[in-house]
mmCIF file of C-alpha atoms in Angstrom:
data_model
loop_
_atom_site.group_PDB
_atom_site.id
_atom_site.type_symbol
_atom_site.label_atom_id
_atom_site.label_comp_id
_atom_site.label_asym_id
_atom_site.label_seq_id
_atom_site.Cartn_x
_atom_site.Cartn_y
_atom_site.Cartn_z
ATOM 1 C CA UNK A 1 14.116 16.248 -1.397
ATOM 2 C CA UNK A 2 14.735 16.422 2.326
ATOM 3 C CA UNK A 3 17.627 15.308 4.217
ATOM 4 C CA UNK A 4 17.808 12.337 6.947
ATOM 5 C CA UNK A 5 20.629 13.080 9.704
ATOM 6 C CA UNK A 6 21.331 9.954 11.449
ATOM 7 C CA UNK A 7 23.063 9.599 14.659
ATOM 8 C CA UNK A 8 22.597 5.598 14.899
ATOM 9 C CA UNK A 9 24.925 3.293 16.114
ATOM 10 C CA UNK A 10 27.034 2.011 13.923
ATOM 11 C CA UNK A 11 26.944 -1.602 13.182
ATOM 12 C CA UNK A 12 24.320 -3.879 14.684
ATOM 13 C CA UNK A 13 21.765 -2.671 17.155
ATOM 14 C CA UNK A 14 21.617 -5.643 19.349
ATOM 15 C CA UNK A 15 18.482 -3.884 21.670
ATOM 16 C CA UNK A 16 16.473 -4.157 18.419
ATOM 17 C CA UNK A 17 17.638 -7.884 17.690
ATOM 18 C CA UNK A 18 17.072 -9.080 21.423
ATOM 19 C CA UNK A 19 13.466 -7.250 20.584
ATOM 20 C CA UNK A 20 13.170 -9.550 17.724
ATOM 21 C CA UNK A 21 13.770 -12.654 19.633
ATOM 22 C CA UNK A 22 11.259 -11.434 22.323
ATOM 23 C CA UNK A 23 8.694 -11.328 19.953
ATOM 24 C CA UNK A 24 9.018 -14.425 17.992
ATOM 25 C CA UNK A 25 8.876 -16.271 21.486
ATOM 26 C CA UNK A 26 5.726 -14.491 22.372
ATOM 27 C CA UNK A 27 4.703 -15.379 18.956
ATOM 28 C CA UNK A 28 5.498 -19.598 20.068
ATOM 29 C CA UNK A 29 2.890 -18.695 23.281
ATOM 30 C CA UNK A 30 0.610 -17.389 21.415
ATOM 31 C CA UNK A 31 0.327 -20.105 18.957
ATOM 32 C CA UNK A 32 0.516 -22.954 21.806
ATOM 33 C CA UNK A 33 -2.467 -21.193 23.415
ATOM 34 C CA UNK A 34 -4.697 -22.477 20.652
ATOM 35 C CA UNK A 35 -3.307 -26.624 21.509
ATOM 36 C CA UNK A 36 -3.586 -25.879 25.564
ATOM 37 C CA UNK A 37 -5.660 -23.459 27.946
ATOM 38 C CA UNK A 38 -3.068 -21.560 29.680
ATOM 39 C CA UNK A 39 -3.707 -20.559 33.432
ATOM 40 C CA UNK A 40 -7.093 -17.637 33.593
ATOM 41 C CA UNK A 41 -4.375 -15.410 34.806
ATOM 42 C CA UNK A 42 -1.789 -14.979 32.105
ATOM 43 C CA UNK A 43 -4.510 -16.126 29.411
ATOM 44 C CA UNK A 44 -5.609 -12.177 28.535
ATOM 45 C CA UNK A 45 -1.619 -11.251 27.982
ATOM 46 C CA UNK A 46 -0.856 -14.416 26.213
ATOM 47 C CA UNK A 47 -4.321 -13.770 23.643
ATOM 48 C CA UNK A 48 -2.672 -10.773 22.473
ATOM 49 C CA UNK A 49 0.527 -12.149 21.124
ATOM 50 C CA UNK A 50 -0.672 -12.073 17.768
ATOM 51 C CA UNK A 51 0.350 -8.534 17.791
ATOM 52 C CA UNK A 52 4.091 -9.792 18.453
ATOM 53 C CA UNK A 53 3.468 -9.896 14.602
ATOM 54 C CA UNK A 54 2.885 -6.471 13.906
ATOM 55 C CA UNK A 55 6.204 -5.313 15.985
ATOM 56 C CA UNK A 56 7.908 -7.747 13.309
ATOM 57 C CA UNK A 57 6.171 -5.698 10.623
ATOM 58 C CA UNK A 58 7.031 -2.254 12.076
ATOM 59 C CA UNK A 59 10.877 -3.392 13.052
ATOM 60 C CA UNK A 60 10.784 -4.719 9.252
ATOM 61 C CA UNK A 61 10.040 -1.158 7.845
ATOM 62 C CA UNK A 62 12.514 0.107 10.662
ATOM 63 C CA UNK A 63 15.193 -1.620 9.777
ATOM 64 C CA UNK A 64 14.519 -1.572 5.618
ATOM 65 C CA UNK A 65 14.742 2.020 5.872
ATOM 66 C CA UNK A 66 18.194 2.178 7.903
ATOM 67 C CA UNK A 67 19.987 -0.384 5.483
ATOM 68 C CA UNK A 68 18.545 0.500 1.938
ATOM 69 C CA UNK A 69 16.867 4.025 2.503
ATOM 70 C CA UNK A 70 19.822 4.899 0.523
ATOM 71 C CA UNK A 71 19.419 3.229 -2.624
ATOM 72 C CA UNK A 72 16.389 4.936 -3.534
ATOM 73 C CA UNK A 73 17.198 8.373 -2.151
ATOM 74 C CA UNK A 74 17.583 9.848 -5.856
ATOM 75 C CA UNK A 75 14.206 8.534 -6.559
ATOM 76 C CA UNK A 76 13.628 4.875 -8.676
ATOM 77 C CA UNK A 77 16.429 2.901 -10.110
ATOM 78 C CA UNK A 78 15.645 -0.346 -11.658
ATOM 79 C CA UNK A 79 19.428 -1.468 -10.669
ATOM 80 C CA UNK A 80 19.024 -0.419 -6.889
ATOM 81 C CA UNK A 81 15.634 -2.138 -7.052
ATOM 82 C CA UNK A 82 16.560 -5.677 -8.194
ATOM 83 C CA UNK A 83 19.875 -5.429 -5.666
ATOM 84 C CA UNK A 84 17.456 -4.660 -3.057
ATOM 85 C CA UNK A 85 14.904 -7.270 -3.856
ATOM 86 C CA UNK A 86 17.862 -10.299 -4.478
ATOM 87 C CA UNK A 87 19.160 -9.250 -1.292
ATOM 88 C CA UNK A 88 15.972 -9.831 0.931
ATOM 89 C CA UNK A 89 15.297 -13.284 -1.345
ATOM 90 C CA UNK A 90 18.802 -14.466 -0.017
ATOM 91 C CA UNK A 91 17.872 -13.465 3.266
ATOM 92 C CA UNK A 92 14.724 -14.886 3.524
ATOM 93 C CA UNK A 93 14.356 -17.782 1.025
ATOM 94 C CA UNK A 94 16.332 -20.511 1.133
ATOM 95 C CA UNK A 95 14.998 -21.554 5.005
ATOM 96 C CA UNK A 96 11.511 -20.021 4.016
ATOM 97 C CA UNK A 97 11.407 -22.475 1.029
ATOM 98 C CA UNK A 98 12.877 -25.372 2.704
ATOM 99 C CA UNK A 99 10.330 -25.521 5.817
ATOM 100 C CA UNK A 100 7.717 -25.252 3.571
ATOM 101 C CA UNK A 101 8.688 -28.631 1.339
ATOM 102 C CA UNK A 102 9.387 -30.274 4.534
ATOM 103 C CA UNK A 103 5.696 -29.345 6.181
ATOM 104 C CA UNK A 104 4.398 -30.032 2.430
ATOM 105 C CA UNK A 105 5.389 -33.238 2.633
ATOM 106 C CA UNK A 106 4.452 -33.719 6.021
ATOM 107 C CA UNK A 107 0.807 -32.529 6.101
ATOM 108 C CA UNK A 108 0.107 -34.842 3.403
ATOM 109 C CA UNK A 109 2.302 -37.862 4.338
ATOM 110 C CA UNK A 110 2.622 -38.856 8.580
ATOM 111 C CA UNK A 111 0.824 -36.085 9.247
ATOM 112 C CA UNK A 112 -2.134 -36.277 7.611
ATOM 113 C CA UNK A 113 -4.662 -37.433 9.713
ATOM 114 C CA UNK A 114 -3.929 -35.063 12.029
ATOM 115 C CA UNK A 115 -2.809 -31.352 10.475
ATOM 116 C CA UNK A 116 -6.122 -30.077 8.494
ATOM 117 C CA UNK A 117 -5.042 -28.107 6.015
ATOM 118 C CA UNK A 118 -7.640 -26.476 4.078
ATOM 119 C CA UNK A 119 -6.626 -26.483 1.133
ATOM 120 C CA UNK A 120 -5.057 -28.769 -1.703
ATOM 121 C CA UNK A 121 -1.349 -28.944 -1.174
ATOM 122 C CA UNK A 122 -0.510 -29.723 -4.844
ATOM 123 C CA UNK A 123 -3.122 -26.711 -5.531
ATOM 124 C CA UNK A 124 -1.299 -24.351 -3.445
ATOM 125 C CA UNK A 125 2.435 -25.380 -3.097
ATOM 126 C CA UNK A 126 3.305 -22.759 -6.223
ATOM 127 C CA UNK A 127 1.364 -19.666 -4.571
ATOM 128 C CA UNK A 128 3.489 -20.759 -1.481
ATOM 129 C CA UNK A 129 6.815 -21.113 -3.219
ATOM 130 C CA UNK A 130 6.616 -17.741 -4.670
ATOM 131 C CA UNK A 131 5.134 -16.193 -1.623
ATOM 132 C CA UNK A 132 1.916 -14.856 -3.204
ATOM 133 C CA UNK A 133 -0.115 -16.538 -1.341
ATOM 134 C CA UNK A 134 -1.995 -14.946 1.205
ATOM 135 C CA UNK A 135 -2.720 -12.387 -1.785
ATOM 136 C CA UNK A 136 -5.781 -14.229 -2.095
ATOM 137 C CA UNK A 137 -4.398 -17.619 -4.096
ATOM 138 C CA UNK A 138 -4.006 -19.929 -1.264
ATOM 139 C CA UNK A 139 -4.109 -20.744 2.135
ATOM 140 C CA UNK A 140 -0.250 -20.726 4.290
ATOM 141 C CA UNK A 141 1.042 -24.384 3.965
ATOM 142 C CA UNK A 142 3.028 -22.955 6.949
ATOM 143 C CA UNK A 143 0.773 -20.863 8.910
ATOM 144 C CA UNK A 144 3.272 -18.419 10.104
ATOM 145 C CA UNK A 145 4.183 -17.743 6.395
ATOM 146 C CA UNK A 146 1.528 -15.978 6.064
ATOM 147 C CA UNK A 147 3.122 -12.904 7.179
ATOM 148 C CA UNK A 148 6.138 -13.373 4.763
ATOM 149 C CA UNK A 149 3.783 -13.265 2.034
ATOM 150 C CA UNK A 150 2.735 -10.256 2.830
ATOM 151 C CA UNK A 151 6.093 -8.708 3.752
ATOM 152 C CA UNK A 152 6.969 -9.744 -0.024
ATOM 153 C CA UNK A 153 4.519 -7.197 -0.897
ATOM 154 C CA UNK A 154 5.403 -4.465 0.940
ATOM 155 C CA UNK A 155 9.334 -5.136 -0.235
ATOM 156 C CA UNK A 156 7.603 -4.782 -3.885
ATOM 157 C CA UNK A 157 6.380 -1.385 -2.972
ATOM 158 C CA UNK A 158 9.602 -0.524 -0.963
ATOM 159 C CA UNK A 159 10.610 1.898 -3.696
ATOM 160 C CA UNK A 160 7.481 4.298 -3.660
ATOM 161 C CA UNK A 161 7.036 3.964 0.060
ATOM 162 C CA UNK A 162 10.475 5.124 0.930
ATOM 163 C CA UNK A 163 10.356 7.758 -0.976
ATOM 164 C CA UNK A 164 7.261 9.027 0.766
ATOM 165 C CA UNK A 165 8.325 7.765 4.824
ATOM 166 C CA UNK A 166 12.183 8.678 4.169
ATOM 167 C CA UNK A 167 12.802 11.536 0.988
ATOM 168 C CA UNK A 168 9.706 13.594 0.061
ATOM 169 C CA UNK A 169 9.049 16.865 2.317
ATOM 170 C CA UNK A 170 7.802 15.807 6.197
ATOM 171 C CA UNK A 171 4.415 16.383 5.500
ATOM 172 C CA UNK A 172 3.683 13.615 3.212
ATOM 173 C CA UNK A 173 5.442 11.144 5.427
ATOM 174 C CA UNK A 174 3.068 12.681 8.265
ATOM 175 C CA UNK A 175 0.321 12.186 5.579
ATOM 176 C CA UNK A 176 1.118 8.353 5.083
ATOM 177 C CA UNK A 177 0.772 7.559 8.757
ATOM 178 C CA UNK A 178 -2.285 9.328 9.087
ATOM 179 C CA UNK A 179 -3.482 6.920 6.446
ATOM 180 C CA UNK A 180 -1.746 3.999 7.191
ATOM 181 C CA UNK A 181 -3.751 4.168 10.977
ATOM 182 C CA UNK A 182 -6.542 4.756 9.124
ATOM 183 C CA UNK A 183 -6.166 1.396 6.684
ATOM 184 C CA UNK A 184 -5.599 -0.259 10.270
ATOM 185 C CA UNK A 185 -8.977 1.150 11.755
ATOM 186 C CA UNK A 186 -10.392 -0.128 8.418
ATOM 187 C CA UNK A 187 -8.710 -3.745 9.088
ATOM 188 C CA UNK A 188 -9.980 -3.360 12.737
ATOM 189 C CA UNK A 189 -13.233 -2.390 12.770
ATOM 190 C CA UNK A 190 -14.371 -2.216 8.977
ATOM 191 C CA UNK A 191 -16.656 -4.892 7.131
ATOM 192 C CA UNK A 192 -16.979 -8.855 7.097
ATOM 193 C CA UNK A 193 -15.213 -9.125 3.822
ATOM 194 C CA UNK A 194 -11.907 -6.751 4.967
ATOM 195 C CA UNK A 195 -10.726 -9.508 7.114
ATOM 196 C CA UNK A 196 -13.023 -12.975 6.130
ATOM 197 C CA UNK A 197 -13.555 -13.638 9.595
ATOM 198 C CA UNK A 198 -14.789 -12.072 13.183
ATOM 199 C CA UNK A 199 -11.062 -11.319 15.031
ATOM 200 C CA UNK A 200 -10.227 -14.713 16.171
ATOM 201 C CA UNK A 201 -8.830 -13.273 19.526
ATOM 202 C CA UNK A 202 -8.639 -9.120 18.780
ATOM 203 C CA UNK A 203 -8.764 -5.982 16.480
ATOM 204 C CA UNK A 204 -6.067 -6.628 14.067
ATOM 205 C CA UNK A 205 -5.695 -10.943 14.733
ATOM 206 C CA UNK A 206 -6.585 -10.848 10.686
ATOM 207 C CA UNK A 207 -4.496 -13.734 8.622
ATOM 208 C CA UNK A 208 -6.464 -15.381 6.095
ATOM 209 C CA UNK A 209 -5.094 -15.738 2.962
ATOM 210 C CA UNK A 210 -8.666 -14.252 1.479
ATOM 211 C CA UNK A 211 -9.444 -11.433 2.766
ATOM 212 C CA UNK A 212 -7.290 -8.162 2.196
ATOM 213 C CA UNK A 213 -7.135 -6.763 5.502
ATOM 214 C CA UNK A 214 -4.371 -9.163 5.511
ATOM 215 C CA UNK A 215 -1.491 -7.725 3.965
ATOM 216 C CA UNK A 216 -3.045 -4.087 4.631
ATOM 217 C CA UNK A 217 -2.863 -4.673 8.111
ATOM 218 C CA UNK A 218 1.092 -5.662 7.165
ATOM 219 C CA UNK A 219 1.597 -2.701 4.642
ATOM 220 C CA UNK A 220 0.253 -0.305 6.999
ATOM 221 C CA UNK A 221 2.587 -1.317 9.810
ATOM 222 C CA UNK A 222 5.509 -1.448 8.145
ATOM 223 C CA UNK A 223 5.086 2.163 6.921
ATOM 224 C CA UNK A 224 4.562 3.097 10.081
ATOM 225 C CA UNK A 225 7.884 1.419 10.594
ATOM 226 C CA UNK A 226 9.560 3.121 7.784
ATOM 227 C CA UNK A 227 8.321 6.470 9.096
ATOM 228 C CA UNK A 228 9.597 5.842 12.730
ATOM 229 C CA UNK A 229 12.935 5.531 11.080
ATOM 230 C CA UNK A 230 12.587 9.341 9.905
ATOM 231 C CA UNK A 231 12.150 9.993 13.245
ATOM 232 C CA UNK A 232 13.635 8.233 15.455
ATOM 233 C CA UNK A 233 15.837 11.238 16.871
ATOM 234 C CA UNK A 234 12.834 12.667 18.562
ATOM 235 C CA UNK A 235 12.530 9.695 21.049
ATOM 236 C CA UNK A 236 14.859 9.863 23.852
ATOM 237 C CA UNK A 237 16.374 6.341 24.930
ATOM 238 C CA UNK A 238 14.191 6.519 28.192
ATOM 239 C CA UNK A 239 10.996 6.244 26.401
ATOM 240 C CA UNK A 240 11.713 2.840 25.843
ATOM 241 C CA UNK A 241 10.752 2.606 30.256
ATOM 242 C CA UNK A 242 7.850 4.298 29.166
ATOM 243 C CA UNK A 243 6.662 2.980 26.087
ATOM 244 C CA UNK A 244 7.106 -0.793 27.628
ATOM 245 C CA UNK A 245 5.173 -0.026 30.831
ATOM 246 C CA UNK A 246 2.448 1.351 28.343
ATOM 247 C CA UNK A 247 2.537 -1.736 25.969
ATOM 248 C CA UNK A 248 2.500 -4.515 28.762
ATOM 249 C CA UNK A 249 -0.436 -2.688 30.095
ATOM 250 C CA UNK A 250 -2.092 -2.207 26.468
ATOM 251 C CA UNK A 251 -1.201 -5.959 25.839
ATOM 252 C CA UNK A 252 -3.580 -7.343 28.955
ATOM 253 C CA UNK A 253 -6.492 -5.862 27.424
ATOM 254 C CA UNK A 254 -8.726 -6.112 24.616
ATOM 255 C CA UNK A 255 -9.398 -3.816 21.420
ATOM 256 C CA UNK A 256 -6.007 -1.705 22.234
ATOM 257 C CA UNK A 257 -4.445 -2.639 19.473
ATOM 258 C CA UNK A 258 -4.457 0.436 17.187
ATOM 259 C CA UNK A 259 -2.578 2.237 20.497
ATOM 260 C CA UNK A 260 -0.052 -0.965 20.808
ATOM 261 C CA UNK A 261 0.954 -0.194 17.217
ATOM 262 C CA UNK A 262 1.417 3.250 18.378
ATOM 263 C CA UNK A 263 3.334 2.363 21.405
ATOM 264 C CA UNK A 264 5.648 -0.318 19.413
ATOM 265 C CA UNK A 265 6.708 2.257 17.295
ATOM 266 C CA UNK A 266 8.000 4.522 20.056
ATOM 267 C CA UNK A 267 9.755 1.946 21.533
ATOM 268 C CA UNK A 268 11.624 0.894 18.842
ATOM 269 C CA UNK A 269 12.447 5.106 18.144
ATOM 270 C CA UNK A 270 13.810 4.535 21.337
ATOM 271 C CA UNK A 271 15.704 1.386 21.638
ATOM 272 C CA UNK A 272 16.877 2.149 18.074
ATOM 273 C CA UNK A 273 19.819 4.297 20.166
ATOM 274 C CA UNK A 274 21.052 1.357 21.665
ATOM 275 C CA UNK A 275 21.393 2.184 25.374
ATOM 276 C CA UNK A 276 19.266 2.394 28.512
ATOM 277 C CA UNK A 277 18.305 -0.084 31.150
ATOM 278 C CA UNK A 278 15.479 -1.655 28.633
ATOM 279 C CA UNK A 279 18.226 -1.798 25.934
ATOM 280 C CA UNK A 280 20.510 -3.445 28.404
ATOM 281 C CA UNK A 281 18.165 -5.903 28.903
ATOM 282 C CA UNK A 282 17.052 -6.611 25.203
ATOM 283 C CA UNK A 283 21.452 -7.087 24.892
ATOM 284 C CA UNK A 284 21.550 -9.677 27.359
ATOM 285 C CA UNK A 285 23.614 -12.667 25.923
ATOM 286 C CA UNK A 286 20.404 -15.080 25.896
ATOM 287 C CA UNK A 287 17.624 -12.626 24.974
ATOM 288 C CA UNK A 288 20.160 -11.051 21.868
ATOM 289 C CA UNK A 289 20.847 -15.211 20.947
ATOM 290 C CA UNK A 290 16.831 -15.157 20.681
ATOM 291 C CA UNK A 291 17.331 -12.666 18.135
ATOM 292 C CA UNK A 292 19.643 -14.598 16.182
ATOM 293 C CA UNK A 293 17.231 -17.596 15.544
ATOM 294 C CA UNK A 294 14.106 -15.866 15.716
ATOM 295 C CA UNK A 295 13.501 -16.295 11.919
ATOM 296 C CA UNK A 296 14.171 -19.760 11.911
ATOM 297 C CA UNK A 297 12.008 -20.188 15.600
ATOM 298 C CA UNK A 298 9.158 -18.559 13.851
ATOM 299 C CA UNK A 299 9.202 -20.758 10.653
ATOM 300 C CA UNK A 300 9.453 -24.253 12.577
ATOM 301 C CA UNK A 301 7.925 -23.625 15.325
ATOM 302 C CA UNK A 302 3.899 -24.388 14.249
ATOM 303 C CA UNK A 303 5.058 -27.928 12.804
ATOM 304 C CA UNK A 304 6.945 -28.910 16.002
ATOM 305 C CA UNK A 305 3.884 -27.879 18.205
ATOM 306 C CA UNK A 306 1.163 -29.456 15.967
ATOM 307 C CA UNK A 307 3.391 -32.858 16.456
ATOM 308 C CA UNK A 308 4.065 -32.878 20.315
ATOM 309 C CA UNK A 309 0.353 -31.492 20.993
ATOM 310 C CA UNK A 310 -1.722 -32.641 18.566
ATOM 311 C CA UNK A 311 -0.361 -35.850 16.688
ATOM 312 C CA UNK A 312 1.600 -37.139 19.991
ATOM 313 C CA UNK A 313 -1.613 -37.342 21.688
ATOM 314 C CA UNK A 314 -3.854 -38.868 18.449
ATOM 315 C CA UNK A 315 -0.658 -41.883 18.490
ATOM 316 C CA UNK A 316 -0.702 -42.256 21.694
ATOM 317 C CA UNK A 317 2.645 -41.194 22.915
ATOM 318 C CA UNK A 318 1.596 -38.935 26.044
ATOM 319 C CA UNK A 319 4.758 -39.959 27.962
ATOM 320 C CA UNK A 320 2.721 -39.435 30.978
ATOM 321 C CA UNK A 321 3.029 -35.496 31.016
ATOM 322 C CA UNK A 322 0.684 -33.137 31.477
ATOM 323 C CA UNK A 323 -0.755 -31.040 28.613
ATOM 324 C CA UNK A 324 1.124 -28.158 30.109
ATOM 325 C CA UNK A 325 4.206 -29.957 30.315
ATOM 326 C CA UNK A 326 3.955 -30.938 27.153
ATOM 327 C CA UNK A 327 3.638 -27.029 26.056
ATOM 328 C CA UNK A 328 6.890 -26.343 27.521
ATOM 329 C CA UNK A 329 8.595 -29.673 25.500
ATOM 330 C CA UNK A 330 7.374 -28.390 22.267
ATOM 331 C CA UNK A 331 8.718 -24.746 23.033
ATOM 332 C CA UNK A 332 12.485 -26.137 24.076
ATOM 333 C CA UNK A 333 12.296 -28.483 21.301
ATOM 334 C CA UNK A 334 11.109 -25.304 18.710
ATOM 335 C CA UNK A 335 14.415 -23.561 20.228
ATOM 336 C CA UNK A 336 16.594 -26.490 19.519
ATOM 337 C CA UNK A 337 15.339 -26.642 16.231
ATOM 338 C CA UNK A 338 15.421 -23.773 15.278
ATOM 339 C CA UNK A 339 18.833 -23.539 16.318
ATOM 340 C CA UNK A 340 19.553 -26.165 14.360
ATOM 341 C CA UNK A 341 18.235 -24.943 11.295
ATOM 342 C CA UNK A 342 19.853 -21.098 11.981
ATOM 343 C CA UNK A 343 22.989 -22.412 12.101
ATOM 344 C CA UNK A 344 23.230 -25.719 9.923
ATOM 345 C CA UNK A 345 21.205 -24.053 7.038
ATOM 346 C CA UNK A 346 19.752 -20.362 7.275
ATOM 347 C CA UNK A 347 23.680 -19.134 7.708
ATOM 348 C CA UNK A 348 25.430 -21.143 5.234
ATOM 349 C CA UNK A 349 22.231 -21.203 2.505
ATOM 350 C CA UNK A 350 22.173 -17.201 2.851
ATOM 351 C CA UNK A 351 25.755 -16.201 1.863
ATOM 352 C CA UNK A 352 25.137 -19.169 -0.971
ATOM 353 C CA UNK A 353 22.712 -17.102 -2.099
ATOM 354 C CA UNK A 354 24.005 -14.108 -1.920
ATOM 355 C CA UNK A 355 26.820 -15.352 -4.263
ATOM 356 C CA UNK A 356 24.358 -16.973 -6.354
ATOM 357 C CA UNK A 357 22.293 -13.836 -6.530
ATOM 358 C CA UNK A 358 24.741 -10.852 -6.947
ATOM 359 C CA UNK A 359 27.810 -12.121 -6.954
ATOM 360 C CA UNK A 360 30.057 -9.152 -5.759
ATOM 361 C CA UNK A 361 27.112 -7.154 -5.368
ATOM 362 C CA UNK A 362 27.391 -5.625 -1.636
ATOM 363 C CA UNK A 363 23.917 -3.931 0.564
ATOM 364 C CA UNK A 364 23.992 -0.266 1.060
ATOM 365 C CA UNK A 365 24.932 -1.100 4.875
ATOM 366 C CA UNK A 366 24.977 -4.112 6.872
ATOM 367 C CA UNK A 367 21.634 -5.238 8.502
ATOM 368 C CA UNK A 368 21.398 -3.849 12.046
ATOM 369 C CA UNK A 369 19.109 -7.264 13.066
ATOM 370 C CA UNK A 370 18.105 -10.005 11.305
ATOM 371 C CA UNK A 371 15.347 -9.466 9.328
ATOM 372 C CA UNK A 372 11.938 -12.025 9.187
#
């Protein structure tokens, strides 16, 4: 099998966490652009945040591969494979589980005339509490969620597809992300029934819970992710100036989003070093506290704006502020929440779990950012 060298930083790479928190806030735009019409002039850029989701997926298979590349380098072990998956269900349960009761209860309680769900909550709570659900069962009972459904799955498969991105011979990792680009050209541009629906607002905007373009689109990405890991050594820390030029470019246009996947990639390679001006940046004391939260940003934030934007307005508490203004509430408000909910309950509920879970059991490495 071949051998990875790695030259990372040791400890937390705070460039990749500030990245994180970046693109869960691009991911609150993006999903307050369907409540309000942002100005004609920022609208193209702000369209394209739904591919904020597909850096999550490709930092995901980054960052899987730099903490537990390790436990599978010997090829399958049943042992390393249940440590690996009780570790991510600490990490990611208890908030993910908790959000959804809350917006359960919710959607079908004060909420209800105003959050169409379509779907039966009663129907589709189980596929939601086990995270199967965009695997065609049900639709998201938190909409976001629908991309930790399908991160579930790839964290299923994380034992063949590290062997391939990470241990096997370079040519078969080469292989995979030939194919994996092609599964995303497929997602893309391939028939009705890949993705259920005409690309709401681009290429690869593909999330319903029925149609498997779905979780390819998040399976391809993350090997693509896992991969970039391999070879992360070949990008320079000043390609991350280059590679974030090309991406706020690619990001202002339509049907570039093959390329941005491309582009995210490299600039991950290259911020995965932890130093240049763009890393400097991405370290900065509020972006890197972004970071920290994102998780918990991107789970609450879809309830808080359907509230302020859509059920404020239906109950007649407008406050006398503007739509826009209004925007910019629910987005301060998501932060504070979130905040909240990071450090009241995803902090304290994790290391519960982890006890709970494995008991003295320890990961291969510590998590260089925190994972979605």
């Amino acid at each position: 099998m071949s051998e990875v060298k790695s030259s990372m930083p040791r400890g937390e790479i705070k460039a990749l966490t500030g990245l994180r928190g970046v693109a869960a806030l691009y991911v609150v735009l993006f999903h307050a652009n369907g409540l309000h019409a942002f100005p004609q002039m920022v609208r193209p850029f702000v369209h394209h945040g739904y591919m904020a989701v597909d850096l999550f997926f490709l930092l995901s298979g980054f960052v899987m591969a730099l903490t537990y590349a390790d436990l599978f380098r010997d090829g399958f072990d049943f042992g390393n494979f249940k440590k690996f998956l009780l570790l991510r269900l600490a990490r990611i349960y208890p908030l993910y589980i908790l959000v959804t009761l809350i917006t359960a209860v919710m959607i079908t309680t004060v909420l209800a005339d105003t959050y169409h769900f379509d779907d039966n909550v009663l129907r589709a709570l189980p596929f939601n509490l086990t995270m199967t659900h965009v695997w065609g069962l049900a639709y998201a009972i938190v909409p976001p969620s629908w991309s930790i459904s399908t991160e579930w799955a790839a964290y299923l498969l994380f034992p063949l597809t590290i062997m391939v991105a990470v241990w096997l011979p370079r040519r078969y990792a080469v292989a995979g992300v030939g194919l994996a680009f092609a599964v995303l050209a497929a997602v893309a541009f391939g028939p009705y029934w890949m993705t259920r629906h005409h690309h709401m607002h681009g290429t690869l905007d593909v999330v319903h819970s029925y149609a498997p373009g779905t979780t390819l689109r998040c399976l391809a990405s993350f090997y693509i992710g896992l991969v970039a890991f391999r070879f992360r050594e070949r990008i320079p820390p000043f390609a991350a100036i280059l590679a974030l030029i090309a991406a706020l470019v690619l990001l202002c246009f339509k049907s570039t989003d093959l390329g941005l996947v491309a582009v995210f990639a490299v600039l991950i390679m290259a911020l995965s070093h932890d130093k240049g001006p763009v890393a400097r940046v991405l370290q900065n004391p509020v972006i890197y506290w972004l970071g920290i939260v994102s998780y918990a940003l991107y789970l609450v934030h879809d309830l808080i704006q359907k509230i302020i934007l859509k059920s404020f307005p239906a109950w007649g508490l407008s406050g006398g502020l503007t739509r826009g203004e209004w925007v910019w509430v629910s987005v301060a408000v998501s932060l504070g929440v979130a905040a909240l909910a990071h450090y009241a309950f995803e902090k304290p509920s994790r290391r519960w779990a982890r006890a709970l879970f494995l008991r003295d059991a320890k990961p291969a490495s510590p998590s260089p950012v925190p994972a979605e």
